[in-house]
Short mmCIF file of C-alpha atoms in Angstrom, two decimals:
data_model
loop_
_atom_site.label_atom_id
_atom_site.label_comp_id
_atom_site.label_asym_id
_atom_site.label_seq_id
_atom_site.Cartn_x
_atom_site.Cartn_y
_atom_site.Cartn_z
CA MET A 23 68.85 13.53 -21.54
CA LYS A 24 68.33 11.02 -18.73
CA SER A 25 70.62 12.55 -16.31
CA VAL A 26 68.93 16.00 -16.39
CA HIS A 27 65.34 14.44 -16.10
CA ARG A 28 66.79 12.46 -13.07
CA ALA A 29 68.19 15.67 -11.57
CA ASN A 30 65.03 17.67 -12.22
CA THR A 31 62.88 15.02 -10.73
CA PHE A 32 65.04 14.86 -7.59
CA ALA A 33 65.04 18.87 -7.33
CA LEU A 34 61.10 18.61 -7.60
CA TRP A 35 60.88 15.96 -4.79
CA ILE A 36 63.09 18.09 -2.62
CA MET A 37 60.88 21.03 -3.06
CA ILE A 38 57.81 19.10 -2.30
CA ILE A 39 59.42 17.54 0.79
CA PHE A 40 60.73 20.78 1.91
CA ILE A 41 57.30 22.66 1.80
CA LEU A 42 55.26 19.54 3.28
CA GLY A 43 57.83 18.48 5.65
CA SER A 44 58.36 21.98 7.13
CA PHE A 45 54.71 22.39 7.78
CA ALA A 46 54.63 18.84 9.31
CA LEU A 47 57.63 19.25 11.53
CA SER A 48 56.31 22.63 12.87
CA PHE A 49 52.92 21.03 13.60
CA ILE A 50 54.50 17.95 15.52
CA LEU A 51 56.84 20.27 17.40
CA SER A 52 53.81 22.45 18.50
CA LEU A 53 52.20 19.49 19.92
CA LEU A 54 55.13 18.58 22.24
CA PRO A 55 54.69 19.43 26.04
CA PHE A 56 58.37 20.69 25.98
CA SER A 57 60.39 22.95 23.75
CA ILE A 58 63.34 21.67 21.90
CA ASP A 59 66.44 23.68 21.42
CA SER A 60 66.59 25.73 18.27
CA THR A 61 69.87 24.11 17.13
CA LEU A 62 68.52 20.61 17.50
CA VAL A 63 65.24 21.82 15.52
CA SER A 64 67.50 23.21 12.84
CA LEU A 65 69.71 20.09 12.54
CA LEU A 66 66.49 17.90 12.46
CA ARG A 67 65.09 19.92 9.75
CA TYR A 68 68.18 19.60 7.69
CA ILE A 69 68.32 15.92 8.27
CA LEU A 70 64.87 14.89 7.55
CA LEU A 71 64.27 17.49 4.62
CA PHE A 72 67.67 17.18 2.92
CA GLY A 73 69.76 14.26 4.36
CA VAL A 74 67.05 11.69 4.04
CA PRO A 75 66.02 12.32 0.48
CA ILE A 76 69.86 12.60 -0.31
CA LEU A 77 70.47 9.05 1.01
CA PHE A 78 67.43 7.82 -0.67
CA TYR A 79 68.47 9.26 -3.92
CA PHE A 80 71.94 7.51 -3.86
CA GLN A 81 70.22 4.23 -2.73
CA TYR A 82 67.66 4.23 -5.40
CA THR A 83 69.77 5.52 -8.45
CA LYS A 84 72.92 3.66 -7.55
CA GLN A 85 74.92 6.76 -8.68
CA PRO A 86 78.40 6.92 -7.68
CA VAL A 87 78.64 9.27 -4.84
CA ARG A 88 82.20 10.60 -5.20
CA HIS A 89 81.48 11.41 -8.97
CA THR A 90 78.15 12.89 -8.48
CA LEU A 91 79.11 14.97 -5.59
CA ARG A 92 82.63 15.86 -6.96
CA LEU A 93 84.36 14.89 -3.71
CA HIS A 94 87.71 16.12 -5.14
CA PRO A 95 90.36 17.87 -3.03
CA ILE A 96 91.12 21.52 -3.43
CA ARG A 97 94.52 22.86 -3.53
CA CYS A 98 95.96 25.82 -1.46
CA ARG A 99 95.87 28.30 -4.20
CA GLN A 100 92.48 27.36 -4.98
CA ILE A 101 91.37 27.82 -1.40
CA LEU A 102 92.90 31.25 -1.28
CA LEU A 103 91.02 32.33 -4.64
CA ILE A 104 87.76 30.91 -3.09
CA ILE A 105 88.24 32.93 0.17
CA ALA A 106 89.17 35.93 -1.71
CA PHE A 107 86.14 35.53 -3.98
CA SER A 108 83.86 34.76 -1.03
CA LEU A 109 84.76 38.07 0.52
CA LEU A 110 84.78 40.23 -2.62
CA ILE A 111 81.47 39.10 -3.77
CA GLN A 112 79.71 40.17 -0.26
CA PRO A 113 78.97 43.71 -1.25
CA PHE A 114 77.32 42.93 -4.41
CA LEU A 115 75.17 40.28 -2.71
CA MET A 116 74.34 42.59 0.07
CA PHE A 117 73.33 45.31 -2.54
CA LEU A 118 71.00 42.80 -4.36
CA SER A 119 69.41 41.80 -0.98
CA TYR A 120 68.59 45.51 -0.30
CA LEU A 121 67.20 46.06 -3.85
CA SER A 122 64.81 43.21 -3.35
CA SER A 123 63.80 44.14 -0.05
CA LEU A 124 62.55 47.44 -1.70
CA ALA A 125 59.93 45.46 -3.76
CA PHE A 126 59.19 42.49 -1.58
CA HIS A 127 58.48 41.68 2.04
CA ASN A 128 61.94 40.56 4.03
CA PHE A 129 60.66 37.57 6.04
CA LEU A 130 64.21 36.97 7.20
CA ASP A 131 64.14 40.21 9.09
CA ASP A 132 61.01 39.26 10.77
CA SER A 133 62.50 36.51 12.72
CA LEU A 134 66.02 38.02 12.93
CA SER A 135 65.65 39.83 16.36
CA THR A 136 64.76 36.58 17.78
CA THR A 137 67.31 34.50 16.03
CA LEU A 138 70.19 36.95 17.03
CA GLN A 139 69.42 36.14 20.74
CA THR A 140 71.03 32.64 20.28
CA PRO A 141 74.83 32.23 21.30
CA TYR A 142 77.20 33.31 18.52
CA LEU A 143 78.61 29.82 17.85
CA ILE A 144 75.32 28.13 17.58
CA LEU A 145 74.04 30.82 15.39
CA LEU A 146 76.94 30.17 13.09
CA LEU A 147 76.45 26.26 13.20
CA THR A 148 72.59 26.75 12.19
CA MET A 149 73.05 29.41 9.67
CA ALA A 150 76.37 28.87 7.95
CA VAL A 151 77.64 25.23 8.71
CA PHE A 152 74.36 23.25 8.11
CA PRO A 153 73.23 25.15 4.99
CA ALA A 154 76.75 24.99 3.51
CA LEU A 155 76.77 21.26 3.85
CA PHE A 156 73.21 20.20 3.02
CA GLU A 157 72.18 22.70 0.59
CA GLU A 158 75.30 22.35 -1.48
CA ILE A 159 75.15 18.63 -1.45
CA THR A 160 71.60 18.98 -2.69
CA CYS A 161 72.12 21.94 -5.41
CA ARG A 162 75.55 21.88 -6.19
CA GLY A 163 75.99 18.16 -5.73
CA ILE A 164 73.28 16.00 -6.96
CA PHE A 165 71.24 18.57 -8.84
CA LEU A 166 74.32 20.20 -10.85
CA SER A 167 75.69 16.72 -11.55
CA GLY A 168 72.73 15.93 -13.84
CA TYR A 169 73.70 18.73 -15.89
CA ARG A 170 77.46 17.73 -16.38
CA GLY A 171 77.04 17.47 -20.18
CA VAL A 172 75.22 20.77 -20.59
CA ASN A 173 76.69 24.08 -21.46
CA LEU A 174 78.36 25.71 -18.37
CA TYR A 175 75.97 28.79 -18.44
CA THR A 176 72.83 26.80 -18.94
CA ALA A 177 73.42 24.60 -16.15
CA ALA A 178 74.52 27.38 -13.72
CA LEU A 179 71.55 29.43 -14.59
CA LEU A 180 69.04 26.66 -14.01
CA ASN A 181 70.95 25.68 -10.67
CA GLY A 182 70.82 29.32 -9.57
CA LEU A 183 67.10 29.53 -10.28
CA TYR A 184 66.35 26.33 -8.48
CA PHE A 185 68.32 27.49 -5.38
CA GLY A 186 66.63 30.79 -5.41
CA MET A 187 63.33 29.16 -5.49
CA LEU A 188 64.08 26.71 -2.53
CA HIS A 189 63.99 29.97 -0.31
CA MET A 190 60.25 30.23 -1.12
CA ASN A 191 60.01 33.97 -1.26
CA MET A 192 60.82 36.75 -3.72
CA GLN A 193 62.96 38.74 -1.58
CA GLN A 194 65.48 36.14 -0.80
CA PHE A 195 65.18 34.64 -4.46
CA VAL A 196 66.99 37.44 -6.11
CA TYR A 197 70.21 37.24 -4.34
CA ALA A 198 70.02 33.49 -3.72
CA PHE A 199 69.56 33.29 -7.52
CA VAL A 200 72.78 34.96 -8.21
CA PHE A 201 74.51 33.22 -5.37
CA GLY A 202 73.59 29.74 -6.81
CA PHE A 203 74.71 30.77 -10.16
CA LEU A 204 78.01 31.80 -8.92
CA CYS A 205 78.49 28.76 -6.71
CA SER A 206 77.83 26.53 -9.54
CA LEU A 207 80.44 28.30 -11.62
CA LEU A 208 82.86 27.74 -8.60
CA VAL A 209 82.15 23.96 -8.35
CA ILE A 210 82.61 23.46 -12.12
CA GLY A 211 85.74 25.60 -12.28
CA ALA A 212 87.28 23.85 -9.23
CA ASP A 213 85.68 20.34 -10.18
CA SER A 214 84.84 20.12 -6.42
CA ILE A 215 81.97 20.36 -4.31
CA TRP A 216 84.25 21.69 -1.49
CA ALA A 217 84.66 24.94 -3.40
CA SER A 218 80.97 26.05 -2.84
CA VAL A 219 80.72 24.59 0.49
CA LEU A 220 83.50 26.89 1.67
CA ALA A 221 82.30 29.82 -0.23
CA HIS A 222 78.66 29.31 1.14
CA PHE A 223 80.05 28.98 4.73
CA ILE A 224 82.15 32.09 4.40
CA ILE A 225 79.43 34.31 2.90
CA ASN A 226 76.65 33.00 5.38
CA GLY A 227 79.22 33.29 8.27
CA VAL A 228 80.22 36.83 7.44
CA GLN A 229 76.74 38.02 7.22
CA VAL A 230 75.59 36.31 10.21
CA THR A 231 78.66 37.74 12.14
CA LEU A 232 77.93 41.33 10.90
CA ALA A 233 74.26 40.98 11.98
CA TYR A 234 75.11 39.50 15.40
CA PHE A 235 77.60 41.94 16.48
CA THR A 236 76.01 45.00 14.92
CA ALA A 237 72.74 44.15 16.77
CA HIS A 238 74.55 43.44 20.06
CA LEU A 239 76.51 46.70 19.87
CA GLN A 240 73.40 48.64 19.14
CA SER A 241 71.63 47.04 22.19
CA SER A 242 74.66 47.81 24.40
CA LEU A 243 74.73 51.37 23.26
CA SER A 244 70.89 51.67 23.37
CA VAL A 245 71.04 53.25 19.84
CA SER A 246 69.08 52.40 16.61
CA VAL A 247 70.03 52.60 12.92
CA SER A 248 68.51 55.84 11.15
CA THR A 249 67.32 56.16 7.64
CA SER A 250 70.39 58.15 6.69
CA GLN A 251 72.66 55.64 8.25
CA ASN A 252 70.85 52.97 6.27
CA SER A 253 71.26 55.09 3.09
CA ALA A 254 75.00 55.52 3.64
CA SER A 255 75.25 51.88 4.22
CA VAL A 256 73.69 51.19 0.83
CA LEU A 257 75.84 53.84 -0.91
CA SER A 258 78.91 52.10 0.46
CA SER A 259 77.94 48.84 -0.62
CA VAL A 260 77.31 50.34 -4.31
CA PHE A 261 80.86 51.84 -4.12
CA LEU A 262 82.40 48.59 -2.83
CA THR A 263 80.79 46.60 -5.52
CA VAL A 264 82.06 48.68 -8.43
CA ILE A 265 85.62 47.90 -6.79
CA THR A 266 85.07 44.29 -5.72
CA LEU A 267 82.79 42.55 -8.38
CA PRO A 268 85.55 42.72 -11.02
CA LEU A 269 87.98 41.45 -8.50
CA ALA A 270 85.68 38.58 -7.49
CA LEU A 271 85.27 37.51 -11.09
CA ALA A 272 88.78 37.60 -11.76
CA CYS A 273 89.35 35.20 -8.93
CA LEU A 274 86.69 32.86 -10.39
CA ARG A 275 88.47 32.92 -13.74
CA GLY A 276 91.63 32.21 -11.74
CA ILE A 277 89.98 29.04 -10.49
CA PHE A 278 89.12 27.80 -13.91
CA SER A 279 92.65 28.56 -15.20
CA LEU A 280 94.39 26.83 -12.21
CA ASN A 281 92.37 23.58 -13.26
CA GLY A 282 93.04 23.89 -16.94
CA ARG A 283 89.21 24.39 -17.39
CA LEU A 284 89.12 27.76 -19.36
CA GLY A 285 87.53 25.95 -22.25
CA LEU A 286 84.38 25.38 -20.17
CA LEU A 287 83.74 29.27 -20.33
CA HIS A 288 83.63 28.95 -24.00
CA GLY A 289 80.82 26.27 -24.32
CA LYS A 290 82.92 23.07 -23.95
CA ARG A 291 81.87 20.56 -21.39
CA GLU A 292 84.19 19.08 -18.73
CA ASP A 293 87.39 19.34 -20.62
CA ASN A 294 90.91 19.21 -19.60
CA ILE A 295 90.41 17.36 -16.39
CA PRO A 296 93.93 17.81 -14.59
CA ALA A 297 95.92 14.85 -14.12
CA PHE A 298 95.67 14.96 -10.19
CA ARG A 299 92.11 14.13 -10.33
CA LYS A 300 91.52 12.06 -13.46
CA ASP A 301 88.00 10.64 -13.15
CA PRO A 302 87.23 7.72 -15.77
CA LEU A 303 83.49 8.81 -15.61
CA SER A 304 84.11 12.47 -16.85
CA PRO A 305 82.77 12.91 -20.32
CA SER A 306 85.19 13.61 -23.28
CA PRO A 307 85.85 17.25 -24.43
CA VAL A 308 83.13 17.72 -26.98
CA GLU A 309 80.76 20.48 -27.70
CA ALA A 310 77.80 20.76 -25.14
CA PRO A 311 74.46 19.89 -26.47
CA PRO A 312 72.05 22.91 -27.36
CA ILE A 313 69.46 23.74 -24.81
CA SER A 314 66.78 22.60 -27.09
CA ALA A 315 68.00 19.05 -26.43
CA LEU A 316 66.75 19.54 -22.71
CA ARG A 317 63.09 20.10 -23.53
CA GLY A 318 61.78 16.67 -23.01
CA SER A 319 63.57 16.54 -19.59
CA MET A 320 62.47 19.80 -18.17
CA LYS A 321 58.78 19.02 -16.92
CA PRO A 322 59.77 18.25 -13.40
CA TYR A 323 61.63 21.79 -13.28
CA TYR A 324 58.51 23.56 -14.67
CA PHE A 325 56.39 22.03 -11.84
CA ALA A 326 58.93 23.33 -9.55
CA VAL A 327 58.61 26.76 -10.91
CA VAL A 328 54.69 26.67 -10.64
CA ILE A 329 55.00 25.44 -7.07
CA PHE A 330 57.42 28.29 -6.21
CA ILE A 331 55.26 30.98 -7.83
CA VAL A 332 52.15 29.62 -5.83
CA MET A 333 54.13 29.82 -2.60
CA CYS A 334 55.43 33.24 -3.29
CA ILE A 335 51.76 34.46 -3.85
CA LEU A 336 50.67 32.89 -0.79
CA THR A 337 53.41 34.05 1.47
CA GLU A 338 53.43 37.78 0.20
CA PHE A 339 49.50 37.87 0.85
CA SER A 340 49.79 36.27 4.18
CA LYS A 341 52.18 38.79 5.64
#
């Protein structure tokens, strides 16, 4: 399948550019006789490592931007369901993050104390707005578009795996994989990339907000979090997950239902495009091809997996 191979090749190049570009950018910045604002550095990183390859992709492949990125509007009822889903899925993602931190080093925590000294609005911009735009266009836009004719769950699974791998460490991989899988379902169900952009912003924004104000409250009160308090927090996440996860999945199903796309959950591909967003480029409602049909197109993806494993080994042993 040509579209799958094209998407996988793009994904591989993004990973290579991300790794080499991060090292190169850090090296160049270290040579400067002056310091650059962290917000500007973050924006520069996203523009150079994601924005430029995205522009090059469309220039080189001549793929239609609107169709590829699913730049379709989302209705008010969908927006409400997406907001509800994003809030309800938080305890589950937080619990997964905690579990993965038990087995792997948490690199995010290493830089968190310094990062949280940044003014709140700037922190929100760099950790919620930029990722929601650039990462979603890359993963749920271009990459997911290549799997448009593939079974829903196969496409979402491979997308989630790739999104997890982009984080380049095992601790973040676990919850990023689940998050990427769910965001893929959101985009396919809503037939709009704005669904995952909104969800990504809310989820990152809520976590940044909680971390920021918790840290500042502890600092102002001169208190620290004890082991027993951490245990209580984990137990509350488990309890909330039992309640909120089924509700979040119900919201997700509701998004599919609102767009007449429940057939996708049963193995169809891109069926029943609603009249308000008919797209002549959308495929006809036929059965999705089996996963065996993808084998010849998966080599770039396998290379990306190898790179991820090597990077994980290097980062875990370098801590």
